[in-house]
């Protein structure tokens, strides 16, 4: 038998080491791509995606977010969209790929958080896979902000958990490079959407408080680390503010990043509506919650990795709940913040059930439970999408509307999306009629957020005679009421809908109807 020489043997050993390191992230990426595959078929999953896509597209052409295309969020989301589009090209598939990559990265970071506590590798892998499967729910198939910032938040929490373990088990004080990495990760997340402040505080507490308790860290140094951590958390936003200041657009940056979210938070949901939405999302995640309850009931007071993971998971869930509630509204995708800690607790619940089996069957039983939980989540989302059939068994209305517009639109002409999906601006490559392209902020229920005279803006847009005006009849009740005709702010573009008035408005600007013939109304028609 031929024995390999030392050099090839060393190369094989190195390759095995590399593959061992890459096995977990590759497994998470494969699971993410497979389970989220239906998202690559349809043009629109969540309207917010279209806004970020138009912002990113404009940015790549030299027009900055909040200046050329306004929003009430920081610019982290369009920045990530723009980077993905610069690498992979401008398409819906690129945005879905970005979402899959972020989910896989968050799942990998969850694996790291679990392993940091000393839990077995299988628990970490299962936790990541449970997260991937449930990231489809509550609108998570869309590449929304909660999907984008999840890898950063989970990474910071993993570093915090590692710091706690090192202080309690190895008597190591927190290290500065860990603090810097944690602060930068949380800072990048804050630049996407600043709703994870409580989670950021928890990550710092995990890193520092156990060391203080064990006498490994002085209060003076702890305060210095707190100041440094706050500075690193603020650094990405401060950097963007400096860029806007140099451009002379600091006012637009401050308005979209800080003032508009405050205006948005003034219109909070009522108590009954809030409870209703929370109950819906609780039922959506019923199995993870039941498994998490089992984990808490049996592991909260235990010692070792299982007890530490259970306590960290509970604290993390409570901190995440503050982030869910902070905007004052309870839209489904807000609850995606729950998923990382809930995935940890649900996986521990699966492990607790598996331990009821004989030792020889525990690993198989655990794997089977995790698979059932994953498949159940995927099936619930896939069944609804396949039943609707959009992009699979039926035409995609957004693509149909895009095709109709592109067939007649000339370069440089504008269109106006009155109450439909703003992604059509990007798909048609039309010139924007306004910097306020998100319908809810211009013609819908959140016009106070824009802090402008929205009636006057709509009147100005219609006076420019856009080539097309896209109106979704099914969403017409969601549009705000116009002032009475006697009011100086009255605008014909916002009068109550009738087929005759819509056709007339369409002919006066484009010579054809705005809606695609034969398409249903509601969220699947224009």
Coordinates of C-alpha atoms in Angstrom, one line a residue:
X1 CA 0.0 0.0 0.0
X2 CA 1.3 3.4 -0.9
X3 CA 1.7 5.8 2.0
X4 CA 1.0 9.5 1.1
X5 CA 4.0 11.8 1.5
X6 CA 4.0 14.2 4.3
X7 CA 3.1 17.3 2.1
X8 CA -0.1 15.8 0.6
X9 CA -1.0 14.4 4.0
X10 CA -0.6 17.9 5.6
X11 CA -2.8 19.4 2.8
X12 CA -5.5 16.8 3.4
X13 CA -5.4 17.5 7.1
X14 CA -5.7 21.2 6.5
X15 CA -8.6 20.6 4.1
X16 CA -10.4 18.5 6.8
X17 CA -9.9 21.3 9.3
X18 CA -11.3 23.9 6.9
X19 CA -14.3 21.8 6.0
X20 CA -14.9 21.1 9.7
X21 CA -15.0 24.9 10.3
X22 CA -17.2 25.5 7.3
X23 CA -19.6 22.6 7.8
X24 CA -21.9 24.4 10.2
X25 CA -22.2 27.7 8.2
X26 CA -22.7 25.7 5.0
X27 CA -25.4 23.6 6.6
X28 CA -27.2 26.7 7.7
X29 CA -26.9 28.3 4.3
X30 CA -28.2 25.2 2.5
X31 CA -31.1 25.0 4.9
X32 CA -31.8 28.7 4.5
X33 CA -31.8 28.5 0.7
X34 CA -34.0 25.4 0.6
X35 CA -36.6 26.5 3.2
X36 CA -36.8 30.0 1.8
X37 CA -36.9 28.9 -1.9
X38 CA -40.5 30.0 -2.5
X39 CA -39.4 33.6 -1.8
X40 CA -37.4 33.6 -5.0
X41 CA -40.6 33.1 -7.1
X42 CA -42.8 36.1 -6.3
X43 CA -42.0 39.8 -6.7
X44 CA -43.5 41.1 -3.5
X45 CA -43.7 39.6 -0.1
X46 CA -43.7 42.8 2.0
X47 CA -44.2 46.3 0.7
X48 CA -41.2 47.6 2.8
X49 CA -38.8 45.6 0.6
X50 CA -39.8 47.8 -2.4
X51 CA -39.0 51.0 -0.6
X52 CA -35.5 49.7 0.4
X53 CA -34.9 48.5 -3.1
X54 CA -35.8 51.8 -4.7
X55 CA -33.5 53.6 -2.1
X56 CA -30.7 51.2 -2.9
X57 CA -31.2 51.5 -6.7
X58 CA -31.1 55.3 -6.4
X59 CA -28.0 55.2 -4.2
X60 CA -26.1 53.1 -6.7
X61 CA -26.9 55.8 -9.3
X62 CA -25.6 58.6 -7.0
X63 CA -28.8 59.7 -5.2
X64 CA -28.7 59.2 -1.5
X65 CA -31.4 57.7 0.7
X66 CA -33.6 60.1 2.7
X67 CA -32.6 62.9 0.2
X68 CA -33.7 61.4 -3.1
X69 CA -36.0 58.7 -1.5
X70 CA -37.4 59.4 1.9
X71 CA -38.2 56.9 4.7
X72 CA -38.7 56.9 8.5
X73 CA -35.8 54.4 9.1
X74 CA -32.0 54.7 9.3
X75 CA -30.2 53.9 6.1
X76 CA -28.7 50.6 7.1
X77 CA -31.3 48.5 5.2
X78 CA -30.8 50.3 1.9
X79 CA -27.1 50.2 2.5
X80 CA -27.2 46.4 2.7
X81 CA -29.5 46.2 -0.3
X82 CA -27.1 48.4 -2.3
X83 CA -24.1 46.3 -1.4
X84 CA -25.9 43.1 -2.4
X85 CA -27.1 44.6 -5.6
X86 CA -23.6 45.9 -6.4
X87 CA -22.2 42.4 -6.0
X88 CA -25.0 40.2 -7.4
X89 CA -26.9 42.7 -9.7
X90 CA -30.2 44.5 -9.5
X91 CA -33.0 42.0 -9.1
X92 CA -35.6 40.6 -6.8
X93 CA -33.6 37.4 -6.6
X94 CA -30.7 39.4 -5.2
X95 CA -32.8 40.7 -2.3
X96 CA -34.1 37.2 -1.5
X97 CA -30.5 35.9 -1.6
X98 CA -29.6 38.7 0.8
X99 CA -32.3 37.5 3.2
X100 CA -31.2 33.9 3.0
X101 CA -27.6 34.9 3.7
X102 CA -28.7 37.0 6.7
X103 CA -30.8 34.1 8.1
X104 CA -27.9 31.6 7.6
X105 CA -25.5 34.1 9.4
X106 CA -27.9 34.5 12.3
X107 CA -28.3 30.8 12.6
X108 CA -24.5 30.3 12.6
X109 CA -24.2 33.0 15.3
X110 CA -26.9 31.2 17.3
X111 CA -24.8 28.0 17.0
X112 CA -21.9 30.0 18.4
X113 CA -23.9 31.4 21.3
X114 CA -25.0 27.9 22.3
X115 CA -21.5 26.5 22.0
X116 CA -20.1 29.4 24.0
X117 CA -22.0 28.1 27.1
X118 CA -20.5 24.6 26.7
X119 CA -23.6 23.0 25.2
X120 CA -23.1 20.1 22.8
X121 CA -22.6 20.7 19.1
X122 CA -25.9 19.0 18.2
X123 CA -27.9 21.5 20.4
X124 CA -26.2 24.4 18.6
X125 CA -26.9 22.9 15.2
X126 CA -30.5 22.2 16.0
X127 CA -31.0 25.7 17.4
X128 CA -29.8 27.3 14.2
X129 CA -32.0 25.1 12.1
X130 CA -35.1 25.8 14.2
X131 CA -34.4 29.5 13.7
X132 CA -34.0 29.1 9.9
X133 CA -37.3 27.2 9.7
X134 CA -39.3 29.8 11.7
X135 CA -37.7 32.8 10.0
X136 CA -40.3 32.1 7.3
X137 CA -43.2 33.0 9.5
X138 CA -44.7 36.4 10.4
X139 CA -43.6 37.9 7.1
X140 CA -40.0 36.7 7.6
X141 CA -39.7 35.4 4.1
X142 CA -39.3 39.0 3.1
X143 CA -35.9 40.6 3.5
X144 CA -37.1 43.1 6.1
X145 CA -35.2 44.9 8.8
X146 CA -35.6 42.2 11.4
X147 CA -34.0 39.7 9.1
X148 CA -31.2 42.1 8.2
X149 CA -30.1 43.0 11.7
X150 CA -30.5 39.6 13.2
X151 CA -26.9 38.3 12.5
X152 CA -25.5 41.4 14.2
X153 CA -27.6 41.2 17.3
X154 CA -27.1 37.4 17.7
X155 CA -23.4 37.8 17.2
X156 CA -23.3 40.5 20.0
X157 CA -25.3 38.2 22.3
X158 CA -23.0 35.3 21.5
X159 CA -20.0 37.4 22.5
X160 CA -21.8 38.5 25.7
X161 CA -22.5 34.9 26.6
X162 CA -18.9 33.9 25.9
X163 CA -17.8 36.7 28.3
X164 CA -20.1 35.4 31.0
X165 CA -18.8 31.9 30.7
X166 CA -15.2 33.0 30.7
X167 CA -15.8 35.0 33.9
X168 CA -17.7 32.3 35.7
X169 CA -15.8 29.3 34.7
X170 CA -12.3 30.5 33.9
X171 CA -12.0 33.6 36.0
X172 CA -11.1 35.7 32.9
X173 CA -11.9 39.4 32.8
X174 CA -13.6 40.9 29.7
X175 CA -11.2 41.6 26.9
X176 CA -11.3 44.9 25.0
X177 CA -11.3 43.3 21.5
X178 CA -14.5 41.4 22.4
X179 CA -16.1 44.6 23.6
X180 CA -15.2 46.4 20.4
X181 CA -16.5 43.6 18.2
X182 CA -19.7 43.4 20.3
X183 CA -20.2 47.2 20.1
X184 CA -19.6 47.4 16.4
X185 CA -22.1 44.5 15.7
X186 CA -24.8 46.2 17.8
X187 CA -24.0 49.5 16.3
X188 CA -24.5 48.2 12.7
X189 CA -27.8 46.7 13.9
X190 CA -28.9 50.1 15.3
X191 CA -28.1 51.6 11.9
X192 CA -30.7 49.3 10.4
X193 CA -33.5 49.9 12.9
X194 CA -32.9 51.1 16.5
X195 CA -35.2 48.7 18.3
X196 CA -32.6 46.4 20.0
X197 CA -31.4 48.8 22.7
X198 CA -32.5 46.5 25.5
X199 CA -30.8 43.5 23.8
X200 CA -27.6 45.6 23.5
X201 CA -27.7 46.4 27.2
X202 CA -28.2 42.7 28.0
X203 CA -25.2 41.7 25.8
X204 CA -23.0 44.2 27.7
X205 CA -24.4 43.0 31.1
X206 CA -23.5 39.4 30.2
X207 CA -20.0 40.5 29.3
X208 CA -19.3 42.7 32.3
X209 CA -21.6 41.9 35.3
X210 CA -20.3 38.3 36.0
X211 CA -16.7 39.6 36.0
X212 CA -17.8 42.4 38.5
X213 CA -19.5 39.8 40.7
X214 CA -16.4 37.6 40.7
X215 CA -14.1 40.6 41.5
X216 CA -12.3 40.2 38.2
X217 CA -13.1 43.8 37.0
X218 CA -13.0 47.1 38.9
X219 CA -15.9 49.5 38.7
X220 CA -13.7 52.1 37.2
X221 CA -12.8 49.9 34.3
X222 CA -16.3 48.7 34.0
X223 CA -17.5 52.3 33.6
X224 CA -14.8 52.9 31.0
X225 CA -15.9 49.8 29.1
X226 CA -19.5 51.0 29.3
X227 CA -18.6 54.4 27.8
X228 CA -16.5 52.7 25.1
X229 CA -19.3 50.3 24.3
X230 CA -21.8 53.1 23.9
X231 CA -19.4 54.9 21.6
X232 CA -18.9 51.9 19.4
X233 CA -22.7 51.3 19.3
X234 CA -23.1 54.9 18.0
X235 CA -20.2 54.8 15.6
X236 CA -21.9 53.5 12.4
X237 CA -24.8 56.0 12.8
X238 CA -22.3 58.8 13.6
X239 CA -20.3 57.9 10.5
X240 CA -23.3 58.1 8.2
X241 CA -24.3 61.4 9.9
X242 CA -20.8 62.8 9.1
X243 CA -21.2 61.8 5.4
X244 CA -24.6 63.5 5.2
X245 CA -23.1 66.6 7.0
X246 CA -20.3 66.8 4.4
X247 CA -22.9 66.6 1.6
X248 CA -25.0 69.3 3.3
X249 CA -27.9 67.0 3.9
X250 CA -27.6 66.5 7.7
X251 CA -31.2 67.7 8.2
X252 CA -32.6 65.0 5.9
X253 CA -30.6 62.4 7.8
X254 CA -31.7 63.5 11.2
X255 CA -35.3 63.7 10.2
X256 CA -35.5 60.2 8.6
X257 CA -33.3 58.5 11.3
X258 CA -34.5 60.1 14.5
X259 CA -37.5 62.5 14.2
X260 CA -39.7 60.5 11.9
X261 CA -39.6 57.4 14.0
X262 CA -40.6 59.5 17.0
X263 CA -43.6 60.9 15.0
X264 CA -44.5 57.3 14.1
X265 CA -44.4 56.2 17.7
X266 CA -47.0 58.8 18.7
X267 CA -49.8 56.8 17.0
X268 CA -49.6 53.7 19.1
X269 CA -52.1 50.8 18.8
X270 CA -54.8 50.5 21.4
X271 CA -54.7 47.9 24.1
X272 CA -57.2 45.5 22.5
X273 CA -55.6 45.7 19.1
X274 CA -52.2 45.1 20.6
X275 CA -53.4 42.1 22.5
X276 CA -55.1 40.8 19.4
X277 CA -51.9 40.9 17.3
X278 CA -49.7 39.5 20.1
X279 CA -52.2 36.6 20.5
X280 CA -52.0 35.9 16.7
X281 CA -48.3 35.7 16.7
X282 CA -48.2 33.6 19.9
X283 CA -50.5 31.1 18.1
X284 CA -48.3 31.3 15.0
X285 CA -45.3 30.2 17.2
X286 CA -47.4 27.9 19.4
X287 CA -45.1 24.8 19.2
X288 CA -41.9 26.8 19.9
X289 CA -43.6 28.5 22.9
X290 CA -44.8 25.2 24.3
X291 CA -41.4 23.7 24.0
X292 CA -39.8 26.8 25.5
X293 CA -42.2 26.5 28.4
X294 CA -41.0 23.0 29.0
X295 CA -37.4 24.1 28.9
X296 CA -38.1 26.9 31.4
X297 CA -40.0 24.6 33.8
X298 CA -37.3 22.0 33.9
X299 CA -34.0 23.9 33.4
X300 CA -34.3 27.4 34.8
X301 CA -32.7 26.6 38.1
X302 CA -30.3 23.9 36.9
X303 CA -26.5 24.4 36.8
X304 CA -24.2 23.7 33.9
X305 CA -24.7 24.7 30.2
X306 CA -28.4 23.8 30.1
X307 CA -29.3 26.0 33.0
X308 CA -27.1 28.9 31.7
X309 CA -28.7 28.6 28.3
X310 CA -32.2 28.6 29.7
X311 CA -31.6 31.7 31.8
X312 CA -29.9 33.6 29.0
X313 CA -32.7 32.6 26.6
X314 CA -35.3 33.9 29.1
X315 CA -33.5 37.2 29.6
X316 CA -32.9 37.6 25.9
X317 CA -36.6 36.9 25.2
X318 CA -37.7 39.6 27.7
X319 CA -35.2 42.1 26.2
X320 CA -36.4 41.3 22.7
X321 CA -40.0 41.8 23.8
X322 CA -39.1 45.4 24.7
X323 CA -37.8 45.8 21.1
X324 CA -41.0 44.3 19.7
X325 CA -43.2 46.8 21.7
X326 CA -41.0 49.9 21.4
X327 CA -42.4 51.2 18.0
X328 CA -46.0 51.2 19.5
X329 CA -47.3 49.0 16.7
X330 CA -47.4 45.2 16.5
X331 CA -47.0 44.3 12.9
X332 CA -46.1 40.6 12.3
X333 CA -42.5 41.1 11.2
X334 CA -41.7 42.9 14.5
X335 CA -42.1 39.6 16.3
X336 CA -39.2 38.1 14.4
X337 CA -37.1 39.6 17.2
X338 CA -38.4 36.8 19.4
X339 CA -37.0 34.1 17.2
X340 CA -33.3 33.8 18.3
X341 CA -34.0 33.3 22.1
X342 CA -37.2 31.3 21.4
X343 CA -35.2 29.0 19.1
X344 CA -32.7 28.3 21.9
X345 CA -35.5 27.6 24.4
X346 CA -37.5 25.4 22.0
X347 CA -34.5 23.4 21.2
X348 CA -33.8 22.8 24.9
X349 CA -37.5 21.7 25.2
X350 CA -36.9 19.2 22.4
X351 CA -33.8 17.9 24.2
X352 CA -35.8 17.6 27.5
X353 CA -38.4 15.5 25.7
X354 CA -35.8 13.3 24.0
X355 CA -34.2 12.5 27.4
X356 CA -37.4 10.7 28.3
X357 CA -36.4 8.0 25.8
X358 CA -33.9 5.2 26.5
X359 CA -30.3 6.5 26.2
X360 CA -29.7 4.6 22.9
X361 CA -32.7 6.4 21.3
X362 CA -32.2 9.9 22.6
X363 CA -30.2 11.3 19.7
X364 CA -32.6 10.0 17.1
X365 CA -35.6 11.1 19.1
X366 CA -34.1 14.6 19.5
X367 CA -33.4 14.8 15.7
X368 CA -36.9 13.7 14.9
X369 CA -38.5 16.3 17.2
X370 CA -36.4 19.1 15.7
X371 CA -37.3 17.9 12.2
X372 CA -41.0 17.8 13.0
X373 CA -40.8 21.4 14.4
X374 CA -39.0 22.6 11.4
X375 CA -41.2 20.9 8.8
X376 CA -44.3 22.1 10.6
X377 CA -43.2 25.7 10.3
X378 CA -42.2 25.4 6.6
X379 CA -45.4 23.6 5.8
X380 CA -47.6 26.3 7.3
X381 CA -45.9 29.0 5.2
X382 CA -45.6 26.9 2.0
X383 CA -49.3 25.8 2.1
X384 CA -50.6 29.3 2.2
X385 CA -48.3 30.5 -0.6
X386 CA -49.0 27.4 -2.9
X387 CA -52.7 27.8 -2.2
X388 CA -52.6 31.4 -3.5
X389 CA -50.4 30.2 -6.4
X390 CA -49.0 33.6 -7.2
X391 CA -46.0 33.2 -9.5
X392 CA -46.5 29.4 -9.5
X393 CA -49.9 28.5 -10.8
X394 CA -51.2 32.0 -11.4
X395 CA -49.6 35.2 -12.8
X396 CA -47.7 37.5 -10.5
X397 CA -49.8 40.7 -10.5
X398 CA -46.8 42.9 -9.7
X399 CA -44.8 41.5 -12.7
X400 CA -47.9 41.8 -14.9
X401 CA -48.3 45.5 -14.0
X402 CA -44.6 46.0 -14.5
X403 CA -44.9 44.4 -18.0
X404 CA -47.8 46.6 -19.0
X405 CA -46.0 49.8 -17.9
X406 CA -42.7 48.9 -19.4
X407 CA -44.4 48.2 -22.8
X408 CA -45.4 51.9 -23.1
X409 CA -43.1 53.8 -20.8
X410 CA -40.4 56.0 -22.4
X411 CA -37.1 56.8 -20.8
X412 CA -37.3 59.7 -18.3
X413 CA -41.1 59.4 -17.9
X414 CA -42.6 59.2 -14.4
X415 CA -45.2 56.9 -12.9
X416 CA -47.1 57.3 -9.7
X417 CA -47.9 54.4 -7.4
X418 CA -50.9 55.8 -5.5
X419 CA -51.5 52.8 -3.2
X420 CA -49.7 49.8 -4.5
X421 CA -46.2 48.3 -4.2
X422 CA -43.4 50.8 -4.7
X423 CA -41.1 48.0 -6.0
X424 CA -42.7 48.8 -9.4
X425 CA -40.7 52.0 -9.5
X426 CA -37.5 49.9 -9.5
X427 CA -38.8 47.1 -11.8
X428 CA -40.0 49.6 -14.5
X429 CA -36.9 51.9 -14.1
X430 CA -39.3 54.8 -14.1
X431 CA -38.4 58.3 -13.0
X432 CA -39.7 59.0 -9.5
X433 CA -42.5 61.6 -9.2
X434 CA -41.6 62.4 -5.5
X435 CA -39.1 61.5 -2.8
X436 CA -42.1 60.2 -0.7
X437 CA -42.7 57.0 -2.6
X438 CA -44.1 54.8 0.2
X439 CA -47.9 55.0 -0.2
X440 CA -48.7 54.6 3.5
X441 CA -46.7 57.8 4.2
X442 CA -48.2 59.8 1.3
X443 CA -51.8 58.7 0.6
X444 CA -52.4 56.2 3.5
X445 CA -52.6 56.0 7.2
X446 CA -49.2 57.4 8.3
X447 CA -49.1 60.7 6.5
X448 CA -48.2 62.5 9.7
X449 CA -44.8 60.7 9.7
X450 CA -43.6 62.5 6.6
X451 CA -44.3 65.9 8.3
X452 CA -45.3 67.6 5.0
X453 CA -48.5 68.8 3.4
X454 CA -49.3 65.4 1.7
X455 CA -52.4 66.8 0.0
X456 CA -50.3 69.5 -1.7
X457 CA -47.6 66.9 -2.6
X458 CA -50.2 64.6 -4.2
X459 CA -51.6 67.6 -6.1
X460 CA -48.1 68.5 -7.3
X461 CA -47.5 65.0 -8.5
X462 CA -50.8 64.9 -10.4
X463 CA -50.1 68.3 -12.0
X464 CA -46.9 66.8 -13.6
X465 CA -49.2 64.3 -15.4
X466 CA -47.4 61.0 -14.7
X467 CA -47.5 58.5 -17.6
X468 CA -49.2 55.9 -15.4
X469 CA -51.0 56.2 -12.1
X470 CA -51.2 52.7 -10.4
X471 CA -54.2 52.2 -8.1
X472 CA -55.1 49.0 -6.2
X473 CA -58.9 49.0 -5.8
X474 CA -58.8 46.5 -3.0
X475 CA -56.6 48.8 -1.0
X476 CA -58.6 51.9 -1.6
X477 CA -60.2 51.9 1.9
X478 CA -56.7 52.1 3.4
X479 CA -56.2 55.5 1.8
X480 CA -56.8 58.5 3.9
X481 CA -59.8 60.7 3.3
X482 CA -59.2 63.9 1.4
X483 CA -60.2 67.3 2.7
X484 CA -63.7 68.6 1.6
X485 CA -63.8 70.3 -1.9
X486 CA -64.1 73.7 -0.3
X487 CA -60.8 73.3 1.6
X488 CA -57.8 74.9 0.0
X489 CA -56.0 71.6 0.6
X490 CA -58.5 69.7 -1.6
X491 CA -56.9 67.4 -4.2
X492 CA -58.8 65.5 -6.9
X493 CA -56.3 62.7 -6.7
X494 CA -57.6 61.7 -3.3
X495 CA -61.4 61.8 -4.0
X496 CA -63.3 58.6 -3.2
X497 CA -62.8 56.0 -5.9
X498 CA -65.2 55.2 -8.7
X499 CA -64.5 53.3 -11.9
X500 CA -65.3 56.4 -14.0
X501 CA -63.0 58.7 -12.1
X502 CA -60.2 56.3 -12.1
X503 CA -60.4 55.7 -15.9
X504 CA -60.6 59.4 -16.5
X505 CA -57.5 60.0 -14.4
X506 CA -55.7 57.3 -16.2
X507 CA -56.6 58.5 -19.6
X508 CA -55.6 62.1 -18.8
X509 CA -52.1 60.9 -17.9
X510 CA -51.4 57.8 -19.9
X511 CA -54.3 57.1 -22.3
X512 CA -55.0 53.7 -20.8
X513 CA -56.3 52.1 -17.6
X514 CA -54.0 51.7 -14.6
X515 CA -55.0 48.1 -13.7
X516 CA -54.0 45.0 -15.5
X517 CA -57.1 43.5 -17.1
X518 CA -58.4 40.4 -15.4
X519 CA -56.4 40.7 -12.3
X520 CA -58.1 40.3 -8.9
X521 CA -58.3 43.2 -6.5
X522 CA -56.7 43.4 -3.1
X523 CA -53.1 42.6 -2.5
X524 CA -52.9 40.7 -5.8
X525 CA -54.1 43.4 -8.2
X526 CA -53.4 46.9 -9.2

